[in-house]
Amino acid sequence: MGQLRRVSACESVVEYIKNGIIDGRLKPGDRLPSEQRLSELLGVSRGTLREAFKKLQLMGVVAVKQGEGTFVTKVSPGAMMRSLSPMLLMDHSSILELIEARKIIEAETASLCCLRASPAEIEEIEAILKAMTECSNLDLEHFDELDIEFHMRLAKAAKNRVLLRILETLRDLLFEQIREVLKDPEGATRACKYHRQIYSALVDRDPKLAKRHMLAHLKNVEDTLVQMLLHEKPIES
Amino acid sequence: MGQLRRVSACESVVEYIKNGIIDGRLKPGDRLPSEQRLSELLGVSRGTLREAFKKLQLMGVVAVKQGEGTFVTKVSPGAMMRSLSPMLLMDHSSILELIEARKIIEAETASLCCLRASPAEIEEIEAILKAMTECSNLDLEHFDELDIEFHMRLAKAAKNRVLLRILETLRDLLFEQIREVLKDPEGATRACKYHRQIYSALVDRDPKLAKRHMLAHLKNVEDTLVQMLLHEKPIES
DNA sequence: AATAATACAATCATCAGATCATTGGAGGAC
DNA sequence: GTCCTCCAATGATCTGATGATTGTATTATT
């Protein structure tokens, strides 16, 4: 009997690593022992260990690099964005739900950002804004990255890791859609304008204004996206 | 050297399954071929296949059941929010961040609920509220379940699957804390009062009022929790 | 005939031992 | 000092096996 819970070996390994980080035995940047050694150490097979790593990878706890090893990830700035989950079998309605969620959360983080951002963080955001402005005229290539970076810095300066994590996930899910919007030079110009307004409110430490501008910005993105979705139906694989 | 991207075998399998769902070859509830057969079919080893399944599992795309097989699950846009909880939930500050996130999101869902809830949904919510009122005097046992049910019905009636999924995750992470608050009879009574106010606003279809009451409710929970955290320090492992 | 107990087959969970591919660094050629 | 080659460490993948769990067909019992 006793089917209460037979913990899988894989899950045990995940817990082991997680606890190691929690109690400080493992720190961000640390390299774990090789698969060979760790599997012997924990008494599980390499296959099981790799499944656990796969899970930890997806949770963003570790990063695996062939030829180098497996590392505890630091909570670094938006360094590794692409690696996360793609997964887009979304219909239009779910895209709209994603955007609605983003509007709600990001409007609030913009507001919190006004209250909590350090001067250094504001400077960093300014630098990104500057790069975006210069970028928008010539190089649309990296504009989308800067756009996302702007939003993520804002969210980070809001000092709430839960909201940040949620926005990171939403960002990944909406990444392709955002790119499409920004491919249009006019869309990029508009985005710049909104970003400047948000930044201005941030400098003035005006939460309500920042919230309003962010909402206007995302509403604009939403409208553009709706237009695009109405005219193009294909969902590229 | 064309190191542009060497797609890993694991990732190929993930794409294969995902595309199968997108183009309708695989439908929710379908059982995939056994690991043995599928690995031969796709030309990868079973270990690789299992790593891919691990990832798909975490993405909420498939469910693996020992002795039965691997099944395609019904996939929702909120499915990806699952991995929010890696190592969070360890110190007090992260609990407060969780509550802050909950305040922001749930206040907005209460508002949306006023705009979108069907009469039938409002009736269901009323029934839960009634049960809570009766319950609070005698049976504190199931009161917490009803409390959570109330909030979840509200979120569901807001008709946004992404926000719903986020709140489900936050609920799981905060569950123990919520229980503690409601153990106090006075806390339960207060909760009832707030719930009635929120429900009243819902009946009147007054989004702003509902939002305000929800915020007041969660602020109260937050305050109670802060008090508790100040007096008890233990962090159970 | 209906029901309970058993045996069996399918399937996932895990293990053990290999080979291939990639990375970083050591050491030599210039 | 700089560049190149080679090699050891490590992850990526493969192969083949055994244990654990589930559903079902079979049998025994009433």
Coordinates of C-alpha atoms (C1' of nucleotides) in Angstrom, one line a residue:
Chain A
M1 CA 0.0 0.0 0.0
G2 CA 1.5 3.2 1.2
Q3 CA 1.1 4.9 -2.2
L4 CA 1.2 8.2 -0.5
R5 CA 4.1 9.3 -2.6
R6 CA 6.8 7.4 -4.1
V7 CA 9.2 10.2 -4.9
S8 CA 10.8 9.7 -8.2
A9 CA 14.6 9.6 -8.3
C10 CA 14.5 12.5 -10.8
E11 CA 12.5 14.6 -8.4
S12 CA 14.9 13.8 -5.5
V13 CA 17.7 15.2 -7.6
V14 CA 15.8 18.4 -8.4
E15 CA 15.1 18.8 -4.6
Y16 CA 18.7 18.2 -3.8
I17 CA 19.9 20.9 -6.1
K18 CA 17.2 23.3 -5.1
N19 CA 17.9 22.9 -1.4
G20 CA 21.6 23.3 -2.1
I21 CA 20.8 26.7 -3.5
I22 CA 18.4 27.6 -0.8
D23 CA 20.7 26.8 2.1
G24 CA 23.7 28.4 0.4
R25 CA 25.7 25.3 -0.4
L26 CA 25.4 26.2 -4.0
K27 CA 25.8 29.8 -5.2
P28 CA 24.9 31.4 -8.6
G29 CA 27.8 30.8 -11.0
D30 CA 29.0 27.7 -9.3
R31 CA 29.8 24.7 -11.5
L32 CA 28.2 21.5 -10.5
P33 CA 30.3 18.2 -10.6
S34 CA 30.3 16.5 -13.9
E35 CA 27.4 14.2 -14.7
Q36 CA 29.6 11.2 -14.2
R37 CA 30.7 12.2 -10.7
L38 CA 27.4 13.6 -9.6
S39 CA 25.5 10.5 -10.7
E40 CA 27.8 8.4 -8.6
L41 CA 27.6 10.8 -5.7
L42 CA 23.8 10.8 -5.6
G43 CA 23.5 7.2 -6.5
V44 CA 21.4 7.7 -9.6
S45 CA 22.0 6.9 -13.2
R46 CA 23.2 9.6 -15.6
G47 CA 19.9 9.4 -17.5
T48 CA 18.0 10.2 -14.4
L49 CA 20.4 13.0 -13.6
R50 CA 19.9 14.5 -17.1
E51 CA 16.2 14.4 -16.7
A52 CA 16.5 16.3 -13.5
F53 CA 18.8 18.8 -15.2
K54 CA 16.3 19.2 -18.0
K55 CA 13.7 20.3 -15.4
L56 CA 16.1 22.6 -13.5
Q57 CA 17.0 24.1 -16.8
L58 CA 13.4 24.9 -17.7
M59 CA 12.9 26.3 -14.3
G60 CA 15.9 28.6 -14.9
V61 CA 17.9 27.3 -12.0
V62 CA 20.8 25.8 -13.9
A63 CA 22.4 26.2 -17.3
V64 CA 24.0 23.3 -19.1
K65 CA 26.9 23.9 -21.5
Q66 CA 28.4 21.1 -23.5
G67 CA 32.1 20.7 -23.0
E68 CA 32.1 23.0 -20.0
G69 CA 29.7 21.8 -17.4
T70 CA 26.5 22.6 -15.6
F71 CA 26.3 25.9 -13.8
V72 CA 23.9 27.4 -11.2
T73 CA 22.5 30.4 -13.1
K74 CA 22.9 33.8 -11.6
V75 CA 19.8 36.0 -11.5
S76 CA 21.6 38.0 -14.2
P77 CA 20.1 40.8 -16.2
G78 CA 18.0 39.6 -19.1
A79 CA 21.0 37.8 -20.5
M80 CA 19.5 34.5 -21.6
M81 CA 16.1 35.2 -22.9
R82 CA 15.8 33.1 -26.0
S83 CA 16.6 29.8 -24.4
L84 CA 13.3 29.7 -22.6
S85 CA 10.2 28.0 -23.7
P86 CA 8.7 28.9 -27.1
M87 CA 5.5 27.0 -27.3
L88 CA 3.1 28.8 -29.5
L89 CA 0.1 26.9 -30.4
M90 CA -1.9 29.9 -29.6
D91 CA -5.1 31.1 -31.1
H92 CA -5.9 34.7 -31.4
S93 CA -8.0 34.8 -28.3
S94 CA -5.2 33.5 -26.1
I95 CA -2.9 36.1 -27.5
L96 CA -5.3 38.8 -26.5
E97 CA -5.6 37.3 -23.0
L98 CA -1.8 37.3 -22.8
I99 CA -1.7 41.0 -23.7
E100 CA -4.4 41.8 -21.3
A101 CA -2.4 40.2 -18.5
R102 CA 0.6 42.0 -19.6
K103 CA -1.2 45.3 -19.6
I104 CA -2.4 44.8 -16.0
I105 CA 0.9 43.7 -14.6
E106 CA 3.2 46.0 -16.5
A107 CA 1.2 49.1 -15.8
E108 CA 1.6 48.3 -12.1
T109 CA 5.3 47.6 -12.3
A110 CA 5.8 50.9 -14.0
S111 CA 4.1 52.5 -11.1
L112 CA 6.1 50.6 -8.6
C113 CA 9.2 51.4 -10.5
C114 CA 8.7 55.1 -9.9
L115 CA 8.7 54.4 -6.2
R116 CA 11.6 52.0 -6.0
A117 CA 14.0 52.5 -8.8
S118 CA 17.5 53.6 -7.7
P119 CA 19.2 56.5 -9.5
A120 CA 21.6 54.0 -11.1
E121 CA 18.7 52.0 -12.5
I122 CA 17.1 55.1 -13.9
E123 CA 20.4 55.9 -15.6
E124 CA 20.6 52.4 -17.1
I125 CA 17.1 52.8 -18.4
E126 CA 18.0 56.2 -19.9
A127 CA 20.9 54.6 -21.7
I128 CA 18.6 52.0 -23.3
L129 CA 16.2 54.7 -24.3
K130 CA 19.0 56.6 -25.9
A131 CA 20.2 53.5 -27.8
M132 CA 16.6 52.9 -29.0
T133 CA 16.2 56.4 -30.3
E134 CA 19.4 56.2 -32.3
C135 CA 18.6 52.7 -33.4
S136 CA 15.1 53.4 -34.7
N137 CA 16.3 55.4 -37.7
L138 CA 18.7 52.9 -39.2
D139 CA 18.9 49.6 -37.5
L140 CA 15.6 47.8 -37.0
E141 CA 17.6 44.7 -36.4
H142 CA 18.3 45.1 -32.7
F143 CA 15.5 47.4 -32.0
D144 CA 13.2 44.7 -30.7
E145 CA 15.9 43.5 -28.2
L146 CA 16.3 47.0 -26.9
D147 CA 12.5 47.4 -26.6
I148 CA 12.3 44.2 -24.5
E149 CA 15.3 45.2 -22.5
F150 CA 13.6 48.5 -21.7
H151 CA 10.5 46.8 -20.3
M152 CA 12.5 44.3 -18.4
R153 CA 14.7 46.9 -16.7
L154 CA 11.6 48.7 -15.7
A155 CA 10.1 45.5 -14.2
K156 CA 13.3 44.7 -12.4
A157 CA 13.6 48.1 -10.9
A158 CA 10.1 47.6 -9.5
K159 CA 11.8 45.2 -7.0
N160 CA 9.3 42.4 -7.1
R161 CA 10.7 39.1 -8.3
V162 CA 7.3 37.4 -8.7
L163 CA 6.0 40.1 -11.1
L164 CA 9.4 40.0 -12.9
R165 CA 9.2 36.3 -13.4
I166 CA 5.6 36.5 -14.7
L167 CA 6.6 39.2 -17.1
E168 CA 9.5 37.2 -18.3
T169 CA 7.2 34.4 -19.1
L170 CA 4.7 36.6 -20.9
R171 CA 7.5 38.2 -22.8
D172 CA 8.6 34.8 -24.1
L173 CA 5.1 33.9 -25.1
L174 CA 4.6 37.2 -26.9
F175 CA 8.0 37.5 -28.3
E176 CA 7.2 36.7 -31.9
Q177 CA 4.2 39.0 -31.8
I178 CA 6.2 41.9 -30.5
R179 CA 8.8 41.4 -33.2
E180 CA 6.1 41.6 -35.8
V181 CA 4.8 44.9 -34.5
L182 CA 8.2 46.4 -34.3
K183 CA 9.1 45.4 -37.9
D184 CA 7.0 48.3 -39.0
P185 CA 9.2 51.5 -38.8
E186 CA 6.2 53.5 -37.7
G187 CA 5.5 51.0 -34.9
A188 CA 9.1 51.5 -33.7
T189 CA 8.8 55.2 -33.8
R190 CA 5.6 55.1 -31.8
A191 CA 7.1 52.7 -29.3
C192 CA 10.0 55.2 -28.8
K193 CA 7.6 58.0 -28.1
Y194 CA 5.7 56.0 -25.5
H195 CA 9.0 54.9 -23.9
R196 CA 10.1 58.5 -23.6
Q197 CA 6.9 59.4 -21.9
I198 CA 7.2 56.6 -19.5
Y199 CA 10.8 57.4 -18.7
S200 CA 9.8 61.1 -18.2
A201 CA 7.3 60.0 -15.6
L202 CA 9.9 57.8 -14.0
V203 CA 12.3 60.7 -13.6
D204 CA 9.6 62.8 -12.1
R205 CA 8.7 59.9 -9.8
D206 CA 5.1 60.1 -10.8
P207 CA 3.6 56.6 -10.4
K208 CA 0.2 57.4 -11.8
L209 CA 1.5 59.1 -14.8
A210 CA 3.9 56.3 -15.5
K211 CA 1.1 53.8 -15.2
R212 CA -1.1 55.8 -17.6
H213 CA 1.6 56.1 -20.2
M214 CA 2.5 52.4 -19.9
L215 CA -1.2 51.5 -20.4
A216 CA -1.4 53.8 -23.4
H217 CA 1.7 52.2 -24.8
L218 CA 0.4 48.6 -24.4
K219 CA -3.0 49.6 -25.7
N220 CA -1.3 50.8 -28.8
V221 CA 0.6 47.6 -29.2
E222 CA -2.6 45.7 -28.6
D223 CA -4.4 47.7 -31.3
T224 CA -1.7 47.2 -33.8
L225 CA -1.6 43.5 -33.1
V226 CA -5.4 43.2 -33.4
Q227 CA -5.1 44.8 -36.8
M228 CA -2.4 42.4 -37.8
L229 CA -4.3 39.4 -36.6
L230 CA -7.4 40.5 -38.6
H231 CA -5.5 40.8 -41.8
E232 CA -3.1 37.8 -41.5
K233 CA -4.2 34.5 -40.2
P234 CA -1.2 32.3 -40.8
I235 CA 0.5 31.0 -37.7
E236 CA 4.0 30.2 -38.8
S237 CA 5.6 27.1 -37.4
Chain B
M1 CA 31.9 27.1 -39.3
G2 CA 28.1 27.2 -39.3
Q3 CA 27.7 27.1 -35.6
L4 CA 24.6 29.0 -36.1
R5 CA 22.5 26.4 -34.4
R6 CA 23.0 22.7 -34.1
V7 CA 19.5 21.6 -33.1
S8 CA 19.7 19.1 -30.4
A9 CA 17.9 15.8 -30.9
C10 CA 15.9 16.5 -27.8
E11 CA 14.6 19.8 -29.2
S12 CA 13.7 18.2 -32.4
V13 CA 11.4 15.8 -30.6
V14 CA 9.8 18.7 -28.7
E15 CA 9.2 20.5 -32.0
Y16 CA 7.8 17.3 -33.6
I17 CA 5.2 16.8 -30.8
K18 CA 4.4 20.5 -30.7
N19 CA 3.8 20.7 -34.4
G20 CA 1.7 17.5 -34.2
I21 CA -0.6 19.3 -31.9
I22 CA -0.6 22.5 -33.9
D23 CA -1.6 20.9 -37.2
G24 CA -4.1 18.7 -35.6
R25 CA -2.3 15.4 -36.0
L26 CA -2.3 15.0 -32.2
K27 CA -5.3 16.0 -30.2
P28 CA -5.7 16.4 -26.4
G29 CA -6.3 13.1 -24.8
D30 CA -4.5 11.1 -27.5
R31 CA -2.0 8.6 -26.3
L32 CA 1.4 8.7 -27.9
P33 CA 3.2 5.6 -29.1
S34 CA 5.2 3.8 -26.4
E35 CA 8.7 5.1 -25.7
Q36 CA 10.1 2.1 -27.4
R37 CA 8.2 2.5 -30.6
L38 CA 8.4 6.3 -30.8
S39 CA 12.2 6.3 -30.3
E40 CA 12.5 3.9 -33.2
L41 CA 10.0 6.0 -35.2
L42 CA 11.9 9.3 -34.7
G43 CA 15.3 7.7 -34.8
V44 CA 16.4 8.9 -31.3
S45 CA 17.3 6.9 -28.2
R46 CA 14.8 6.4 -25.4
G47 CA 16.9 8.6 -23.1
T48 CA 16.7 11.5 -25.5
L49 CA 13.0 10.9 -25.9
R50 CA 12.5 11.0 -22.2
E51 CA 14.3 14.3 -21.9
A52 CA 12.0 15.7 -24.5
F53 CA 9.0 14.4 -22.6
K54 CA 10.4 15.9 -19.4
K55 CA 10.4 19.3 -21.1
L56 CA 6.9 18.8 -22.7
Q57 CA 5.7 17.7 -19.3
L58 CA 6.9 20.9 -17.7
M59 CA 5.3 22.9 -20.5
G60 CA 2.1 21.2 -19.7
V61 CA 1.8 19.7 -23.2
V62 CA 1.9 16.0 -22.3
A63 CA 1.3 13.9 -19.2
V64 CA 3.3 10.7 -18.5
K65 CA 1.7 7.9 -16.6
Q66 CA 3.7 4.9 -15.6
G67 CA 2.2 1.7 -16.8
E68 CA -0.3 3.5 -19.1
G69 CA 1.6 5.7 -21.5
T70 CA 2.1 9.3 -22.5
F71 CA -0.9 11.5 -23.2
V72 CA -1.5 14.8 -24.9
T73 CA -3.0 17.2 -22.4
K74 CA -5.4 19.9 -23.0
V75 CA -3.2 22.9 -23.3
S76 CA -4.1 26.4 -22.1
P77 CA -2.3 29.7 -22.7
G78 CA -1.6 29.8 -19.0
A79 CA 0.0 26.4 -19.0
M80 CA 3.5 27.9 -19.1
M81 CA 3.2 29.8 -15.9
R82 CA 3.7 26.7 -14.0
S83 CA 7.5 27.0 -13.5
L84 CA 7.1 30.1 -11.4
S85 CA 8.1 28.4 -8.1
P86 CA 11.7 27.3 -8.3
M87 CA 13.2 28.5 -5.2
L88 CA 10.9 31.2 -4.2
L89 CA 9.0 30.8 -1.1
M90 CA 11.8 30.6 1.3
D91 CA 12.2 34.0 3.0
H92 CA 9.8 36.5 4.3
S93 CA 10.5 39.0 1.6
S94 CA 9.5 36.7 -1.1
I95 CA 6.2 36.0 0.7
L96 CA 5.5 39.7 0.7
E97 CA 6.4 39.9 -3.0
L98 CA 3.9 37.1 -3.7
I99 CA 1.2 39.0 -1.8
E100 CA 2.0 42.2 -3.7
A101 CA 1.7 40.4 -7.0
R102 CA -1.6 38.8 -5.8
K103 CA -3.0 42.2 -4.8
I104 CA -2.3 43.6 -8.2
I105 CA -3.6 40.8 -10.2
E106 CA -6.6 39.9 -8.1
A107 CA -7.8 43.5 -7.8
E108 CA -7.9 43.7 -11.6
T109 CA -9.6 40.3 -12.0
A110 CA -12.3 41.4 -9.6
S111 CA -12.8 44.4 -11.8
L112 CA -12.9 42.4 -14.9
C113 CA -15.3 40.0 -13.2
C114 CA -17.9 42.7 -12.9
L115 CA -17.8 43.3 -16.6
R116 CA -17.8 39.7 -17.7
A117 CA -19.4 37.3 -15.2
S118 CA -22.5 35.6 -16.3
P119 CA -25.6 35.5 -14.1
A120 CA -25.0 31.8 -13.5
E121 CA -21.5 32.5 -12.3
I122 CA -22.7 35.2 -10.0
E123 CA -25.2 32.7 -8.5
E124 CA -22.4 30.2 -7.9
I125 CA -20.3 32.8 -6.2
E126 CA -23.3 33.7 -4.1
A127 CA -23.7 30.1 -3.0
I128 CA -20.1 29.9 -1.9
L129 CA -20.5 33.1 0.0
K130 CA -23.5 31.7 1.8
A131 CA -21.7 28.5 2.7
M132 CA -18.8 30.6 4.1
T133 CA -21.1 32.7 6.2
E134 CA -22.7 29.6 7.8
C135 CA -19.3 27.9 8.1
S136 CA -17.5 30.7 9.8
N137 CA -19.4 30.2 13.1
L138 CA -18.8 26.5 13.6
D139 CA -16.6 24.7 11.2
L140 CA -13.3 26.4 10.6
E141 CA -12.1 23.2 9.0
H142 CA -13.4 23.8 5.5
F143 CA -13.5 27.5 5.7
D144 CA -10.1 28.0 4.0
E145 CA -11.2 25.8 1.1
L146 CA -14.3 27.9 0.6
D147 CA -12.3 31.1 0.8
I148 CA -10.0 29.9 -1.9
E149 CA -12.9 28.7 -4.0
F150 CA -14.5 32.1 -3.7
H151 CA -11.4 33.8 -5.1
M152 CA -10.9 31.2 -7.8
R153 CA -14.5 31.5 -9.0
L154 CA -14.1 35.3 -9.2
A155 CA -10.9 34.9 -11.2
K156 CA -12.5 32.4 -13.5
A157 CA -15.5 34.6 -14.2
A158 CA -13.0 37.3 -15.3
K159 CA -12.5 35.2 -18.4
N160 CA -8.8 35.5 -18.8
R161 CA -7.0 32.1 -18.6
V162 CA -3.6 33.7 -18.2
L163 CA -4.5 35.7 -15.1
L164 CA -6.4 32.6 -13.8
R165 CA -3.3 30.5 -14.2
I166 CA -1.1 33.0 -12.5
L167 CA -3.5 33.2 -9.6
E168 CA -3.6 29.5 -9.3
T169 CA 0.2 29.4 -9.0
L170 CA 0.2 32.2 -6.4
R171 CA -2.5 30.4 -4.5
D172 CA -0.4 27.2 -4.3
L173 CA 2.6 29.2 -3.1
L174 CA 0.6 31.1 -0.5
F175 CA -1.6 28.3 0.6
E176 CA 0.0 27.6 3.9
Q177 CA 0.1 31.3 4.8
I178 CA -3.6 31.8 3.9
R179 CA -4.5 28.8 6.1
E180 CA -2.7 30.4 9.0
V181 CA -4.5 33.6 8.7
L182 CA -7.9 31.9 8.6
K183 CA -7.2 29.8 11.6
D184 CA -8.0 32.8 13.6
P185 CA -11.8 33.1 14.0
E186 CA -11.6 36.8 13.8
G187 CA -9.6 36.6 10.6
A188 CA -12.4 34.4 9.2
T189 CA -15.1 36.8 10.2
R190 CA -13.2 39.7 8.6
A191 CA -12.7 37.7 5.4
C192 CA -16.4 37.1 5.3
K193 CA -17.2 40.8 5.6
Y194 CA -14.8 41.7 2.8
H195 CA -16.2 38.9 0.6
R196 CA -19.7 40.2 1.0
Q197 CA -18.6 43.7 0.0
I198 CA -16.9 42.3 -3.1
Y199 CA -19.9 40.3 -4.0
S200 CA -22.1 43.3 -3.5
A201 CA -20.1 45.3 -5.9
L202 CA -20.2 42.4 -8.4
V203 CA -24.0 42.3 -8.3
D204 CA -24.0 46.0 -8.9
R205 CA -21.6 45.5 -11.8
D206 CA -19.3 48.2 -10.3
P207 CA -15.8 47.4 -11.3
K208 CA -14.0 50.2 -9.4
L209 CA -15.8 49.4 -6.2
A210 CA -15.1 45.7 -6.6
K211 CA -11.4 46.5 -7.1
R212 CA -11.3 48.7 -4.1
H213 CA -12.9 46.1 -1.8
M214 CA -10.6 43.4 -3.1
L215 CA -7.6 45.6 -2.4
A216 CA -8.8 46.3 1.1
H217 CA -9.4 42.6 1.6
L218 CA -5.9 41.6 0.5
K219 CA -4.4 44.5 2.3
N220 CA -6.0 43.2 5.5
V221 CA -4.6 39.7 4.8
E222 CA -1.2 41.2 4.2
D223 CA -1.2 43.1 7.4
T224 CA -2.3 40.1 9.4
L225 CA 0.4 38.0 7.7
V226 CA 3.1 40.6 8.4
Q227 CA 2.1 40.6 12.1
M228 CA 2.4 36.8 12.1
L229 CA 5.7 36.8 10.4
L230 CA 7.1 39.3 12.9
H231 CA 6.1 37.1 15.8
E232 CA 7.1 33.8 14.4
K233 CA 10.4 33.3 12.6
P234 CA 10.6 29.6 11.9
I235 CA 11.0 28.6 8.3
E236 CA 10.1 25.0 7.9
S237 CA 12.1 23.1 5.3
Chain C
dA1 C1' -24.1 -15.6 -13.6
dA2 C1' -21.7 -12.3 -10.8
dT3 C1' -17.8 -11.2 -8.3
dA4 C1' -13.2 -11.5 -6.4
dA5 C1' -8.4 -13.0 -6.9
dT6 C1' -4.7 -13.9 -9.9
dA7 C1' -1.5 -13.8 -13.8
dC8 C1' 0.2 -11.5 -17.6
dA9 C1' 1.4 -8.1 -21.0
dA10 C1' 2.3 -3.3 -21.9
dT11 C1' 4.4 0.7 -20.4
dC12 C1' 7.1 3.9 -17.9
dA13 C1' 11.3 4.3 -14.4
dT14 C1' 15.8 3.5 -13.8
dC15 C1' 20.2 1.6 -14.4
dA16 C1' 24.9 0.4 -16.7
dG17 C1' 28.3 1.0 -20.1
dA18 C1' 29.6 2.8 -24.3
dT19 C1' 30.8 6.4 -28.4
dC20 C1' 30.5 11.1 -30.5
dA21 C1' 30.7 16.3 -30.3
dT22 C1' 32.1 20.4 -28.2
dT23 C1' 34.8 23.3 -25.4
dG24 C1' 38.8 25.2 -23.1
dG25 C1' 43.4 25.1 -22.3
dA26 C1' 48.3 23.3 -22.7
dG27 C1' 52.1 23.2 -25.4
dG28 C1' 54.6 23.8 -29.6
dA29 C1' 55.7 26.4 -34.2
dC30 C1' 56.5 30.8 -36.1
Chain D
dG1 C1' 54.0 37.4 -28.3
dT2 C1' 50.8 35.3 -31.5
dC3 C1' 48.8 31.6 -33.8
dC4 C1' 47.9 26.8 -34.4
dT5 C1' 47.4 22.0 -33.1
dC6 C1' 46.4 18.5 -29.9
dC7 C1' 44.2 16.7 -25.9
dA8 C1' 41.6 16.1 -21.7
dA9 C1' 37.1 17.1 -19.6
dT10 C1' 32.4 17.3 -20.3
dG11 C1' 27.9 17.1 -22.1
dA12 C1' 25.0 14.6 -26.0
dT13 C1' 23.4 10.6 -27.6
dC14 C1' 23.1 5.7 -28.3
dT15 C1' 22.4 0.6 -26.9
dG16 C1' 20.6 -2.9 -24.1
dA17 C1' 19.0 -4.4 -20.0
dT18 C1' 16.0 -4.8 -15.3
dG19 C1' 12.5 -3.1 -11.9
dA20 C1' 7.8 -1.0 -10.9
dT21 C1' 3.2 0.1 -12.1
dT22 C1' -1.0 -0.2 -14.5
dG23 C1' -4.9 -2.3 -17.1
dT24 C1' -6.8 -6.4 -18.6
dA25 C1' -7.7 -11.1 -19.5
dT26 C1' -8.1 -15.3 -17.0
dT27 C1' -9.4 -18.1 -13.4
dA28 C1' -11.5 -19.4 -9.1
dT29 C1' -15.1 -18.7 -5.9
dT30 C1' -19.7 -18.1 -4.4

